[in-house]
Every structure is written in structure tokens, then in C-alpha cells.
mmCIF file with all atom_site columns, C-alpha atoms in Angstrom:
data_model
loop_
_atom_site.group_PDB
_atom_site.id
_atom_site.type_symbol
_atom_site.label_atom_id
_atom_site.label_alt_id
_atom_site.label_comp_id
_atom_site.label_asym_id
_atom_site.label_entity_id
_atom_site.label_seq_id
_atom_site.pdbx_PDB_ins_code
_atom_site.Cartn_x
_atom_site.Cartn_y
_atom_site.Cartn_z
_atom_site.occupancy
_atom_site.B_iso_or_equiv
_atom_site.pdbx_formal_charge
_atom_site.auth_seq_id
_atom_site.auth_comp_id
_atom_site.auth_asym_id
_atom_site.auth_atom_id
_atom_site.pdbx_PDB_model_num
ATOM 1   C CA . UNK A 1 1   ? 0.000   0.000  0.000  1.00 0.00 ? 1   UNK A CA 1
ATOM 2   C CA . UNK A 1 2   ? 0.888   3.655  0.018  1.00 0.00 ? 2   UNK A CA 1
ATOM 3   C CA . UNK A 1 3   ? 3.639   4.597  2.407  1.00 0.00 ? 3   UNK A CA 1
ATOM 4   C CA . UNK A 1 4   ? 5.331   7.719  3.733  1.00 0.00 ? 4   UNK A CA 1
ATOM 5   C CA . UNK A 1 5   ? 8.658   7.430  5.528  1.00 0.00 ? 5   UNK A CA 1
ATOM 6   C CA . UNK A 1 6   ? 9.769   10.315 7.746  1.00 0.00 ? 6   UNK A CA 1
ATOM 7   C CA . UNK A 1 7   ? 13.199  11.024 9.236  1.00 0.00 ? 7   UNK A CA 1
ATOM 8   C CA . UNK A 1 8   ? 14.524  11.736 11.747 1.00 0.00 ? 8   UNK A CA 1
ATOM 9   C CA . UNK A 1 9   ? 12.149  10.681 14.507 1.00 0.00 ? 9   UNK A CA 1
ATOM 10  C CA . UNK A 1 10  ? 13.755  13.170 16.907 1.00 0.00 ? 10  UNK A CA 1
ATOM 11  C CA . UNK A 1 11  ? 15.756  16.295 16.198 1.00 0.00 ? 11  UNK A CA 1
ATOM 12  C CA . UNK A 1 12  ? 17.373  18.738 18.606 1.00 0.00 ? 12  UNK A CA 1
ATOM 13  C CA . UNK A 1 13  ? 18.816  22.027 17.412 1.00 0.00 ? 13  UNK A CA 1
ATOM 14  C CA . UNK A 1 14  ? 20.143  25.146 19.048 1.00 0.00 ? 14  UNK A CA 1
ATOM 15  C CA . UNK A 1 15  ? 17.987  28.235 18.868 1.00 0.00 ? 15  UNK A CA 1
ATOM 16  C CA . UNK A 1 16  ? 18.812  30.132 15.713 1.00 0.00 ? 16  UNK A CA 1
ATOM 17  C CA . UNK A 1 17  ? 20.010  27.079 13.812 1.00 0.00 ? 17  UNK A CA 1
ATOM 18  C CA . UNK A 1 18  ? 18.168  25.451 10.927 1.00 0.00 ? 18  UNK A CA 1
ATOM 19  C CA . UNK A 1 19  ? 16.161  22.228 11.075 1.00 0.00 ? 19  UNK A CA 1
ATOM 20  C CA . UNK A 1 20  ? 15.438  19.870 8.195  1.00 0.00 ? 20  UNK A CA 1
ATOM 21  C CA . UNK A 1 21  ? 12.934  17.017 8.193  1.00 0.00 ? 21  UNK A CA 1
ATOM 22  C CA . UNK A 1 22  ? 12.754  14.628 5.263  1.00 0.00 ? 22  UNK A CA 1
ATOM 23  C CA . UNK A 1 23  ? 10.011  12.395 3.905  1.00 0.00 ? 23  UNK A CA 1
ATOM 24  C CA . UNK A 1 24  ? 9.812   9.909  1.081  1.00 0.00 ? 24  UNK A CA 1
ATOM 25  C CA . UNK A 1 25  ? 6.654   8.552  -0.500 1.00 0.00 ? 25  UNK A CA 1
ATOM 26  C CA . UNK A 1 26  ? 5.852   5.459  -2.497 1.00 0.00 ? 26  UNK A CA 1
ATOM 27  C CA . UNK A 1 27  ? 3.282   6.523  -5.108 1.00 0.00 ? 27  UNK A CA 1
ATOM 28  C CA . UNK A 1 28  ? 4.838   8.544  -7.911 1.00 0.00 ? 28  UNK A CA 1
ATOM 29  C CA . UNK A 1 29  ? 1.404   9.892  -8.843 1.00 0.00 ? 29  UNK A CA 1
ATOM 30  C CA . UNK A 1 30  ? 0.938   11.606 -5.464 1.00 0.00 ? 30  UNK A CA 1
ATOM 31  C CA . UNK A 1 31  ? 0.090   15.227 -5.993 1.00 0.00 ? 31  UNK A CA 1
ATOM 32  C CA . UNK A 1 32  ? -0.318  17.035 -2.682 1.00 0.00 ? 32  UNK A CA 1
ATOM 33  C CA . UNK A 1 33  ? 2.015   17.196 0.318  1.00 0.00 ? 33  UNK A CA 1
ATOM 34  C CA . UNK A 1 34  ? 1.004   19.036 3.500  1.00 0.00 ? 34  UNK A CA 1
ATOM 35  C CA . UNK A 1 35  ? 3.011   19.460 6.684  1.00 0.00 ? 35  UNK A CA 1
ATOM 36  C CA . UNK A 1 36  ? 1.321   19.558 10.072 1.00 0.00 ? 36  UNK A CA 1
ATOM 37  C CA . UNK A 1 37  ? 2.697   20.824 13.379 1.00 0.00 ? 37  UNK A CA 1
ATOM 38  C CA . UNK A 1 38  ? 1.413   19.460 16.675 1.00 0.00 ? 38  UNK A CA 1
ATOM 39  C CA . UNK A 1 39  ? 2.421   21.310 19.796 1.00 0.00 ? 39  UNK A CA 1
ATOM 40  C CA . UNK A 1 40  ? 2.222   19.502 23.101 1.00 0.00 ? 40  UNK A CA 1
ATOM 41  C CA . UNK A 1 41  ? -1.400  19.002 24.110 1.00 0.00 ? 41  UNK A CA 1
ATOM 42  C CA . UNK A 1 42  ? -2.755  20.723 21.021 1.00 0.00 ? 42  UNK A CA 1
ATOM 43  C CA . UNK A 1 43  ? -4.245  19.671 17.720 1.00 0.00 ? 43  UNK A CA 1
ATOM 44  C CA . UNK A 1 44  ? -2.234  19.115 14.514 1.00 0.00 ? 44  UNK A CA 1
ATOM 45  C CA . UNK A 1 45  ? -2.266  22.277 12.414 1.00 0.00 ? 45  UNK A CA 1
ATOM 46  C CA . UNK A 1 46  ? -1.322  22.770 8.801  1.00 0.00 ? 46  UNK A CA 1
ATOM 47  C CA . UNK A 1 47  ? 1.771   24.955 8.493  1.00 0.00 ? 47  UNK A CA 1
ATOM 48  C CA . UNK A 1 48  ? 2.628   24.652 4.815  1.00 0.00 ? 48  UNK A CA 1
ATOM 49  C CA . UNK A 1 49  ? 1.734   22.505 1.832  1.00 0.00 ? 49  UNK A CA 1
ATOM 50  C CA . UNK A 1 50  ? 3.013   21.962 -1.693 1.00 0.00 ? 50  UNK A CA 1
ATOM 51  C CA . UNK A 1 51  ? 1.450   20.597 -4.842 1.00 0.00 ? 51  UNK A CA 1
ATOM 52  C CA . UNK A 1 52  ? 3.215   18.392 -7.318 1.00 0.00 ? 52  UNK A CA 1
ATOM 53  C CA . UNK A 1 53  ? 3.539   21.089 -9.983 1.00 0.00 ? 53  UNK A CA 1
ATOM 54  C CA . UNK A 1 54  ? 5.809   23.168 -7.742 1.00 0.00 ? 54  UNK A CA 1
ATOM 55  C CA . UNK A 1 55  ? 9.368   22.420 -6.611 1.00 0.00 ? 55  UNK A CA 1
ATOM 56  C CA . UNK A 1 56  ? 9.609   24.771 -3.639 1.00 0.00 ? 56  UNK A CA 1
ATOM 57  C CA . UNK A 1 57  ? 7.391   26.923 -1.497 1.00 0.00 ? 57  UNK A CA 1
ATOM 58  C CA . UNK A 1 58  ? 8.328   29.387 1.251  1.00 0.00 ? 58  UNK A CA 1
ATOM 59  C CA . UNK A 1 59  ? 6.435   31.068 4.032  1.00 0.00 ? 59  UNK A CA 1
ATOM 60  C CA . UNK A 1 60  ? 8.615   33.273 6.216  1.00 0.00 ? 60  UNK A CA 1
ATOM 61  C CA . UNK A 1 61  ? 10.961  30.955 8.131  1.00 0.00 ? 61  UNK A CA 1
ATOM 62  C CA . UNK A 1 62  ? 9.591   27.717 6.762  1.00 0.00 ? 62  UNK A CA 1
ATOM 63  C CA . UNK A 1 63  ? 10.001  26.184 3.336  1.00 0.00 ? 63  UNK A CA 1
ATOM 64  C CA . UNK A 1 64  ? 9.164   22.919 1.680  1.00 0.00 ? 64  UNK A CA 1
ATOM 65  C CA . UNK A 1 65  ? 10.981  21.384 -1.265 1.00 0.00 ? 65  UNK A CA 1
ATOM 66  C CA . UNK A 1 66  ? 9.710   18.605 -3.494 1.00 0.00 ? 66  UNK A CA 1
ATOM 67  C CA . UNK A 1 67  ? 11.728  16.262 -5.692 1.00 0.00 ? 67  UNK A CA 1
ATOM 68  C CA . UNK A 1 68  ? 9.237   14.289 -7.742 1.00 0.00 ? 68  UNK A CA 1
ATOM 69  C CA . UNK A 1 69  ? 11.870  12.190 -9.475 1.00 0.00 ? 69  UNK A CA 1
ATOM 70  C CA . UNK A 1 70  ? 13.296  10.970 -6.198 1.00 0.00 ? 70  UNK A CA 1
ATOM 71  C CA . UNK A 1 71  ? 9.859   10.960 -4.532 1.00 0.00 ? 71  UNK A CA 1
ATOM 72  C CA . UNK A 1 72  ? 10.908  12.936 -1.524 1.00 0.00 ? 72  UNK A CA 1
ATOM 73  C CA . UNK A 1 73  ? 10.018  16.220 0.094  1.00 0.00 ? 73  UNK A CA 1
ATOM 74  C CA . UNK A 1 74  ? 11.555  18.150 2.945  1.00 0.00 ? 74  UNK A CA 1
ATOM 75  C CA . UNK A 1 75  ? 10.607  20.758 5.506  1.00 0.00 ? 75  UNK A CA 1
ATOM 76  C CA . UNK A 1 76  ? 13.158  23.449 6.260  1.00 0.00 ? 76  UNK A CA 1
ATOM 77  C CA . UNK A 1 77  ? 12.884  25.744 9.266  1.00 0.00 ? 77  UNK A CA 1
ATOM 78  C CA . UNK A 1 78  ? 15.408  28.544 9.510  1.00 0.00 ? 78  UNK A CA 1
ATOM 79  C CA . UNK A 1 79  ? 16.315  30.670 12.527 1.00 0.00 ? 79  UNK A CA 1
ATOM 80  C CA . UNK A 1 80  ? 14.580  28.245 14.832 1.00 0.00 ? 80  UNK A CA 1
ATOM 81  C CA . UNK A 1 81  ? 12.894  29.519 17.986 1.00 0.00 ? 81  UNK A CA 1
ATOM 82  C CA . UNK A 1 82  ? 11.757  27.691 21.141 1.00 0.00 ? 82  UNK A CA 1
ATOM 83  C CA . UNK A 1 83  ? 8.147   27.947 19.982 1.00 0.00 ? 83  UNK A CA 1
ATOM 84  C CA . UNK A 1 84  ? 9.056   25.802 16.974 1.00 0.00 ? 84  UNK A CA 1
ATOM 85  C CA . UNK A 1 85  ? 9.405   22.858 19.361 1.00 0.00 ? 85  UNK A CA 1
ATOM 86  C CA . UNK A 1 86  ? 6.653   20.382 18.427 1.00 0.00 ? 86  UNK A CA 1
ATOM 87  C CA . UNK A 1 87  ? 5.964   17.163 16.558 1.00 0.00 ? 87  UNK A CA 1
ATOM 88  C CA . UNK A 1 88  ? 5.955   17.669 12.797 1.00 0.00 ? 88  UNK A CA 1
ATOM 89  C CA . UNK A 1 89  ? 4.103   15.317 10.462 1.00 0.00 ? 89  UNK A CA 1
ATOM 90  C CA . UNK A 1 90  ? 4.512   15.107 6.723  1.00 0.00 ? 90  UNK A CA 1
ATOM 91  C CA . UNK A 1 91  ? 1.686   13.682 4.635  1.00 0.00 ? 91  UNK A CA 1
ATOM 92  C CA . UNK A 1 92  ? 0.856   12.806 1.071  1.00 0.00 ? 92  UNK A CA 1
ATOM 93  C CA . UNK A 1 93  ? -2.357  12.600 -0.886 1.00 0.00 ? 93  UNK A CA 1
ATOM 94  C CA . UNK A 1 94  ? -2.102  9.534  -3.041 1.00 0.00 ? 94  UNK A CA 1
ATOM 95  C CA . UNK A 1 95  ? -3.628  9.419  -6.492 1.00 0.00 ? 95  UNK A CA 1
ATOM 96  C CA . UNK A 1 96  ? -5.824  6.432  -5.760 1.00 0.00 ? 96  UNK A CA 1
ATOM 97  C CA . UNK A 1 97  ? -7.477  7.830  -2.670 1.00 0.00 ? 97  UNK A CA 1
ATOM 98  C CA . UNK A 1 98  ? -10.443 10.135 -2.667 1.00 0.00 ? 98  UNK A CA 1
ATOM 99  C CA . UNK A 1 99  ? -9.192  12.474 0.009  1.00 0.00 ? 99  UNK A CA 1
ATOM 100 C CA . UNK A 1 100 ? -7.401  10.571 2.727  1.00 0.00 ? 100 UNK A CA 1
ATOM 101 C CA . UNK A 1 101 ? -3.942  11.666 3.762  1.00 0.00 ? 101 UNK A CA 1
ATOM 102 C CA . UNK A 1 102 ? -1.154  9.197  4.436  1.00 0.00 ? 102 UNK A CA 1
ATOM 103 C CA . UNK A 1 103 ? 1.094   10.475 7.200  1.00 0.00 ? 103 UNK A CA 1
ATOM 104 C CA . UNK A 1 104 ? 4.670   9.933  8.200  1.00 0.00 ? 104 UNK A CA 1
ATOM 105 C CA . UNK A 1 105 ? 5.457   8.806  11.741 1.00 0.00 ? 105 UNK A CA 1
ATOM 106 C CA . UNK A 1 106 ? 6.336   12.274 12.992 1.00 0.00 ? 106 UNK A CA 1
ATOM 107 C CA . UNK A 1 107 ? 9.474   14.139 14.065 1.00 0.00 ? 107 UNK A CA 1
ATOM 108 C CA . UNK A 1 108 ? 9.831   15.519 17.571 1.00 0.00 ? 108 UNK A CA 1
ATOM 109 C CA . UNK A 1 109 ? 11.717  18.787 17.124 1.00 0.00 ? 109 UNK A CA 1
ATOM 110 C CA . UNK A 1 110 ? 13.254  20.360 20.198 1.00 0.00 ? 110 UNK A CA 1
ATOM 111 C CA . UNK A 1 111 ? 14.769  23.814 19.944 1.00 0.00 ? 111 UNK A CA 1
ATOM 112 C CA . UNK A 1 112 ? 17.235  24.378 22.769 1.00 0.00 ? 112 UNK A CA 1
ATOM 113 C CA . UNK A 1 113 ? 17.526  27.932 24.113 1.00 0.00 ? 113 UNK A CA 1
ATOM 114 C CA . UNK B 2 1   ? -15.092 30.428 14.157 1.00 0.00 ? 1   UNK B CA 1
ATOM 115 C CA . UNK B 2 2   ? -15.159 27.287 16.290 1.00 0.00 ? 2   UNK B CA 1
ATOM 116 C CA . UNK B 2 3   ? -12.795 24.583 15.231 1.00 0.00 ? 3   UNK B CA 1
ATOM 117 C CA . UNK B 2 4   ? -13.311 20.846 15.143 1.00 0.00 ? 4   UNK B CA 1
ATOM 118 C CA . UNK B 2 5   ? -14.268 19.592 18.579 1.00 0.00 ? 5   UNK B CA 1
ATOM 119 C CA . UNK B 2 6   ? -14.003 16.107 20.021 1.00 0.00 ? 6   UNK B CA 1
ATOM 120 C CA . UNK B 2 7   ? -15.407 14.500 23.110 1.00 0.00 ? 7   UNK B CA 1
ATOM 121 C CA . UNK B 2 8   ? -14.189 13.143 25.422 1.00 0.00 ? 8   UNK B CA 1
ATOM 122 C CA . UNK B 2 9   ? -10.603 14.342 25.547 1.00 0.00 ? 9   UNK B CA 1
ATOM 123 C CA . UNK B 2 10  ? -9.569  11.227 27.444 1.00 0.00 ? 10  UNK B CA 1
ATOM 124 C CA . UNK B 2 11  ? -11.167 7.851  28.029 1.00 0.00 ? 11  UNK B CA 1
ATOM 125 C CA . UNK B 2 12  ? -9.879  4.956  30.093 1.00 0.00 ? 12  UNK B CA 1
ATOM 126 C CA . UNK B 2 13  ? -11.800 1.719  29.777 1.00 0.00 ? 13  UNK B CA 1
ATOM 127 C CA . UNK B 2 14  ? -11.253 -1.953 30.394 1.00 0.00 ? 14  UNK B CA 1
ATOM 128 C CA . UNK B 2 15  ? -10.850 -4.548 27.710 1.00 0.00 ? 15  UNK B CA 1
ATOM 129 C CA . UNK B 2 16  ? -14.245 -5.737 26.539 1.00 0.00 ? 16  UNK B CA 1
ATOM 130 C CA . UNK B 2 17  ? -16.050 -2.497 27.311 1.00 0.00 ? 17  UNK B CA 1
ATOM 131 C CA . UNK B 2 18  ? -17.621 -0.154 24.806 1.00 0.00 ? 18  UNK B CA 1
ATOM 132 C CA . UNK B 2 19  ? -16.581 3.416  24.103 1.00 0.00 ? 19  UNK B CA 1
ATOM 133 C CA . UNK B 2 20  ? -18.132 6.034  21.855 1.00 0.00 ? 20  UNK B CA 1
ATOM 134 C CA . UNK B 2 21  ? -16.150 8.990  20.599 1.00 0.00 ? 21  UNK B CA 1
ATOM 135 C CA . UNK B 2 22  ? -17.783 12.069 19.184 1.00 0.00 ? 22  UNK B CA 1
ATOM 136 C CA . UNK B 2 23  ? -16.620 14.615 16.641 1.00 0.00 ? 23  UNK B CA 1
ATOM 137 C CA . UNK B 2 24  ? -18.236 17.910 15.717 1.00 0.00 ? 24  UNK B CA 1
ATOM 138 C CA . UNK B 2 25  ? -16.753 19.242 12.470 1.00 0.00 ? 25  UNK B CA 1
ATOM 139 C CA . UNK B 2 26  ? -16.521 22.850 11.419 1.00 0.00 ? 26  UNK B CA 1
ATOM 140 C CA . UNK B 2 27  ? -19.946 24.031 10.349 1.00 0.00 ? 27  UNK B CA 1
ATOM 141 C CA . UNK B 2 28  ? -20.452 23.681 6.620  1.00 0.00 ? 28  UNK B CA 1
ATOM 142 C CA . UNK B 2 29  ? -17.700 21.125 6.104  1.00 0.00 ? 29  UNK B CA 1
ATOM 143 C CA . UNK B 2 30  ? -19.080 18.197 4.167  1.00 0.00 ? 30  UNK B CA 1
ATOM 144 C CA . UNK B 2 31  ? -15.967 16.077 4.577  1.00 0.00 ? 31  UNK B CA 1
ATOM 145 C CA . UNK B 2 32  ? -15.262 14.404 7.899  1.00 0.00 ? 32  UNK B CA 1
ATOM 146 C CA . UNK B 2 33  ? -12.363 12.056 8.574  1.00 0.00 ? 33  UNK B CA 1
ATOM 147 C CA . UNK B 2 34  ? -11.325 9.811  11.418 1.00 0.00 ? 34  UNK B CA 1
ATOM 148 C CA . UNK B 2 35  ? -7.652  9.065  11.996 1.00 0.00 ? 35  UNK B CA 1
ATOM 149 C CA . UNK B 2 36  ? -5.802  7.243  14.754 1.00 0.00 ? 36  UNK B CA 1
ATOM 150 C CA . UNK B 2 37  ? -2.289  7.552  16.106 1.00 0.00 ? 37  UNK B CA 1
ATOM 151 C CA . UNK B 2 38  ? -0.881  4.651  18.054 1.00 0.00 ? 38  UNK B CA 1
ATOM 152 C CA . UNK B 2 39  ? 1.919   5.806  20.344 1.00 0.00 ? 39  UNK B CA 1
ATOM 153 C CA . UNK B 2 40  ? 5.003   6.895  18.433 1.00 0.00 ? 40  UNK B CA 1
ATOM 154 C CA . UNK B 2 41  ? 3.695   5.831  15.074 1.00 0.00 ? 41  UNK B CA 1
ATOM 155 C CA . UNK B 2 42  ? 2.109   7.558  12.134 1.00 0.00 ? 42  UNK B CA 1
ATOM 156 C CA . UNK B 2 43  ? -1.361  9.053  12.040 1.00 0.00 ? 43  UNK B CA 1
ATOM 157 C CA . UNK B 2 44  ? -3.398  6.439  10.190 1.00 0.00 ? 44  UNK B CA 1
ATOM 158 C CA . UNK B 2 45  ? -6.558  6.995  8.224  1.00 0.00 ? 45  UNK B CA 1
ATOM 159 C CA . UNK B 2 46  ? -9.683  5.185  9.400  1.00 0.00 ? 46  UNK B CA 1
ATOM 160 C CA . UNK B 2 47  ? -12.545 6.507  7.292  1.00 0.00 ? 47  UNK B CA 1
ATOM 161 C CA . UNK B 2 48  ? -14.008 9.420  5.377  1.00 0.00 ? 48  UNK B CA 1
ATOM 162 C CA . UNK B 2 49  ? -17.571 10.740 5.299  1.00 0.00 ? 49  UNK B CA 1
ATOM 163 C CA . UNK B 2 50  ? -19.004 13.019 2.674  1.00 0.00 ? 50  UNK B CA 1
ATOM 164 C CA . UNK B 2 51  ? -22.049 14.460 4.397  1.00 0.00 ? 51  UNK B CA 1
ATOM 165 C CA . UNK B 2 52  ? -23.778 11.405 5.852  1.00 0.00 ? 52  UNK B CA 1
ATOM 166 C CA . UNK B 2 53  ? -22.303 8.860  3.430  1.00 0.00 ? 53  UNK B CA 1
ATOM 167 C CA . UNK B 2 54  ? -19.201 6.767  4.000  1.00 0.00 ? 54  UNK B CA 1
ATOM 168 C CA . UNK B 2 55  ? -16.913 7.632  1.099  1.00 0.00 ? 55  UNK B CA 1
ATOM 169 C CA . UNK B 2 56  ? -14.015 5.431  2.155  1.00 0.00 ? 56  UNK B CA 1
ATOM 170 C CA . UNK B 2 57  ? -13.767 3.130  5.146  1.00 0.00 ? 57  UNK B CA 1
ATOM 171 C CA . UNK B 2 58  ? -10.741 1.170  3.991  1.00 0.00 ? 58  UNK B CA 1
ATOM 172 C CA . UNK B 2 59  ? -8.770  2.071  7.108  1.00 0.00 ? 59  UNK B CA 1
ATOM 173 C CA . UNK B 2 60  ? -11.197 0.675  9.648  1.00 0.00 ? 60  UNK B CA 1
ATOM 174 C CA . UNK B 2 61  ? -9.297  -2.074 11.506 1.00 0.00 ? 61  UNK B CA 1
ATOM 175 C CA . UNK B 2 62  ? -12.136 -4.549 11.930 1.00 0.00 ? 62  UNK B CA 1
ATOM 176 C CA . UNK B 2 63  ? -15.834 -4.864 12.594 1.00 0.00 ? 63  UNK B CA 1
ATOM 177 C CA . UNK B 2 64  ? -15.440 -3.816 16.223 1.00 0.00 ? 64  UNK B CA 1
ATOM 178 C CA . UNK B 2 65  ? -15.331 -0.246 14.941 1.00 0.00 ? 65  UNK B CA 1
ATOM 179 C CA . UNK B 2 66  ? -18.527 1.464  13.817 1.00 0.00 ? 66  UNK B CA 1
ATOM 180 C CA . UNK B 2 67  ? -18.716 5.045  12.592 1.00 0.00 ? 67  UNK B CA 1
ATOM 181 C CA . UNK B 2 68  ? -21.843 7.022  11.923 1.00 0.00 ? 68  UNK B CA 1
ATOM 182 C CA . UNK B 2 69  ? -22.689 10.498 10.779 1.00 0.00 ? 69  UNK B CA 1
ATOM 183 C CA . UNK B 2 70  ? -26.427 10.779 10.944 1.00 0.00 ? 70  UNK B CA 1
ATOM 184 C CA . UNK B 2 71  ? -27.739 13.917 9.304  1.00 0.00 ? 71  UNK B CA 1
ATOM 185 C CA . UNK B 2 72  ? -24.340 14.798 7.975  1.00 0.00 ? 72  UNK B CA 1
ATOM 186 C CA . UNK B 2 73  ? -23.327 16.871 10.988 1.00 0.00 ? 73  UNK B CA 1
ATOM 187 C CA . UNK B 2 74  ? -21.491 15.331 13.940 1.00 0.00 ? 74  UNK B CA 1
ATOM 188 C CA . UNK B 2 75  ? -19.992 11.860 13.835 1.00 0.00 ? 75  UNK B CA 1
ATOM 189 C CA . UNK B 2 76  ? -19.529 9.090  16.349 1.00 0.00 ? 76  UNK B CA 1
ATOM 190 C CA . UNK B 2 77  ? -16.982 6.299  16.396 1.00 0.00 ? 77  UNK B CA 1
ATOM 191 C CA . UNK B 2 78  ? -17.887 3.344  18.563 1.00 0.00 ? 78  UNK B CA 1
ATOM 192 C CA . UNK B 2 79  ? -15.492 0.614  19.585 1.00 0.00 ? 79  UNK B CA 1
ATOM 193 C CA . UNK B 2 80  ? -17.209 -2.517 20.838 1.00 0.00 ? 80  UNK B CA 1
ATOM 194 C CA . UNK B 2 81  ? -15.733 -4.543 22.442 1.00 0.00 ? 81  UNK B CA 1
ATOM 195 C CA . UNK B 2 82  ? -12.497 -2.641 23.010 1.00 0.00 ? 82  UNK B CA 1
ATOM 196 C CA . UNK B 2 83  ? -9.178  -4.480 22.874 1.00 0.00 ? 83  UNK B CA 1
ATOM 197 C CA . UNK B 2 84  ? -5.770  -3.465 24.227 1.00 0.00 ? 84  UNK B CA 1
ATOM 198 C CA . UNK B 2 85  ? -4.455  -2.640 20.739 1.00 0.00 ? 85  UNK B CA 1
ATOM 199 C CA . UNK B 2 86  ? -7.199  -0.045 20.272 1.00 0.00 ? 86  UNK B CA 1
ATOM 200 C CA . UNK B 2 87  ? -5.364  2.329  22.600 1.00 0.00 ? 87  UNK B CA 1
ATOM 201 C CA . UNK B 2 88  ? -4.187  5.491  20.932 1.00 0.00 ? 88  UNK B CA 1
ATOM 202 C CA . UNK B 2 89  ? -5.230  9.006  20.039 1.00 0.00 ? 89  UNK B CA 1
ATOM 203 C CA . UNK B 2 90  ? -8.243  9.261  17.759 1.00 0.00 ? 90  UNK B CA 1
ATOM 204 C CA . UNK B 2 91  ? -8.335  12.390 15.642 1.00 0.00 ? 91  UNK B CA 1
ATOM 205 C CA . UNK B 2 92  ? -11.212 13.785 13.700 1.00 0.00 ? 92  UNK B CA 1
ATOM 206 C CA . UNK B 2 93  ? -10.700 16.234 10.849 1.00 0.00 ? 93  UNK B CA 1
ATOM 207 C CA . UNK B 2 94  ? -13.003 18.112 8.519  1.00 0.00 ? 94  UNK B CA 1
ATOM 208 C CA . UNK B 2 95  ? -12.658 19.968 5.253  1.00 0.00 ? 95  UNK B CA 1
ATOM 209 C CA . UNK B 2 96  ? -14.675 21.806 2.670  1.00 0.00 ? 96  UNK B CA 1
ATOM 210 C CA . UNK B 2 97  ? -14.814 20.939 -0.965 1.00 0.00 ? 97  UNK B CA 1
ATOM 211 C CA . UNK B 2 98  ? -15.768 18.191 -3.331 1.00 0.00 ? 98  UNK B CA 1
ATOM 212 C CA . UNK B 2 99  ? -13.985 15.130 -4.603 1.00 0.00 ? 99  UNK B CA 1
ATOM 213 C CA . UNK B 2 100 ? -13.067 17.116 -7.695 1.00 0.00 ? 100 UNK B CA 1
ATOM 214 C CA . UNK B 2 101 ? -11.059 19.519 -5.528 1.00 0.00 ? 101 UNK B CA 1
ATOM 215 C CA . UNK B 2 102 ? -9.060  17.414 -3.094 1.00 0.00 ? 102 UNK B CA 1
ATOM 216 C CA . UNK B 2 103 ? -6.590  20.007 -1.881 1.00 0.00 ? 103 UNK B CA 1
ATOM 217 C CA . UNK B 2 104 ? -8.682  21.749 0.714  1.00 0.00 ? 104 UNK B CA 1
ATOM 218 C CA . UNK B 2 105 ? -7.049  21.898 4.122  1.00 0.00 ? 105 UNK B CA 1
ATOM 219 C CA . UNK B 2 106 ? -8.085  19.296 6.646  1.00 0.00 ? 106 UNK B CA 1
ATOM 220 C CA . UNK B 2 107 ? -8.685  20.908 10.037 1.00 0.00 ? 107 UNK B CA 1
ATOM 221 C CA . UNK B 2 108 ? -7.993  18.603 12.934 1.00 0.00 ? 108 UNK B CA 1
ATOM 222 C CA . UNK B 2 109 ? -9.666  18.291 16.281 1.00 0.00 ? 109 UNK B CA 1
ATOM 223 C CA . UNK B 2 110 ? -7.664  17.986 19.513 1.00 0.00 ? 110 UNK B CA 1
ATOM 224 C CA . UNK B 2 111 ? -8.092  14.218 19.593 1.00 0.00 ? 111 UNK B CA 1
ATOM 225 C CA . UNK B 2 112 ? -9.438  11.706 22.086 1.00 0.00 ? 112 UNK B CA 1
ATOM 226 C CA . UNK B 2 113 ? -6.833  9.741  23.977 1.00 0.00 ? 113 UNK B CA 1
ATOM 227 C CA . UNK B 2 114 ? -8.208  6.223  24.467 1.00 0.00 ? 114 UNK B CA 1
ATOM 228 C CA . UNK B 2 115 ? -6.564  3.867  26.908 1.00 0.00 ? 115 UNK B CA 1
ATOM 229 C CA . UNK B 2 116 ? -7.753  0.279  27.060 1.00 0.00 ? 116 UNK B CA 1
ATOM 230 C CA . UNK B 2 117 ? -6.569  -1.602 30.150 1.00 0.00 ? 117 UNK B CA 1
#
């Protein structure tokens, strides 16, 4: 079945440094890739997404890149701040599914002050 | 605007008991999804409603799980009888849009943490 692999499972960075989380997907026809952030005790919230016709998208300190040939996409957070500490989930919308998202296993990001 | 709400936030039950989880989507959202996260693993799809109809229930683990969305508003997910492996966080999400426009954001609820002892 469809699969999304996410790495690393945990990531610690110093405040101000950059953080990169990587995901690979199995279905080459996938066409939509959202990233969700879940702070402790809160709900997952969409922070950025990218569609398959775009290679990169930026929103202030966060960016997502997509390599369709290699079937991987990455989340980049620059100038990290303590409030960036959370679990980040990548997801993919596979071509065969009506609307369901397939998620990665999550990355616990800790930004050290 | 109120977000997706779920009730209860936590539930602790014994193996063999029944539990019913409730989700209230954002008003006007036709699409409602149930997902589950077992500790440390990925968020896994369970099923998808479009209004009151089950569009896709391919992720439902077995026939101990029953989801309903009468009237196309709130949804319930019942687990009967509960087993140890059913423990996890159950998320509900909702979105606008039709099947022809699949990219609409899914808004998640805070989840229900279910513990089966």
C-alpha cells in the first residue's frame, strides 16, 4: 500500500540554527504534500503545503521542497525559535485515494535555548 | 469560528467495554475524517464521510469499529468490544470541498486519547 517514511524521529537544534525534516513517499502519482505541526497538548495544524507542480514553497521561516523524481520532500525551518518545538508530520495525498492523507510517523523537534 | 471539537478528551476503559467517541466538524464542512495515532507511530486513516455517506472506510481495523454520521453533521466512532491494541489518540478532521477539488485543508480536532486496560 501507500507509504510515507519520515526522518529523523527526533531532532534537537540550538535556537537560531536550521532544522530539516525529510520524507519519502511510495506513489509517484501523489500530488499534494502538506506538513502539520502538533504542539504539546494541542491539535495538529497545517503549516505549509506543496502541490506536485511546484518544486519549492516558502512562508517566512519555513520552506518545503519537493523532488518528484526521487519521490521525496523536505521541511526546512530557519532561525529556529523555542516555539518551533513540536511534533511535525509530513503527509501525502495519493492518487488512488479520494481524500485521505497518508502520514509519516512524525518528528519531535526540540529547539534548545 | 469554532474549530473541530471532540469528546471526550480522554477515556480509560477496560478490555471488553464499549466506548463512543464524538466529533463535531466545522460548520459547513461536508468532509469528515477519522484518523488514529498509536503511540510513536504515524497518524493512520480510518474513514471518510461526505455528508452522511461513507466515502471510504478502507482504514477501519475490523468490525469492532462502527462510525456514523447521521444527518451529515457530527460523527460518532464506537469501539465494541475494546481491545488493548485499540489504545491510541483518535483524531477527527473536517474539510470543505468536493472530490473534484481534493486540496482543501483538513482541520484537525484535539483528539481523544483512548486507553484500554
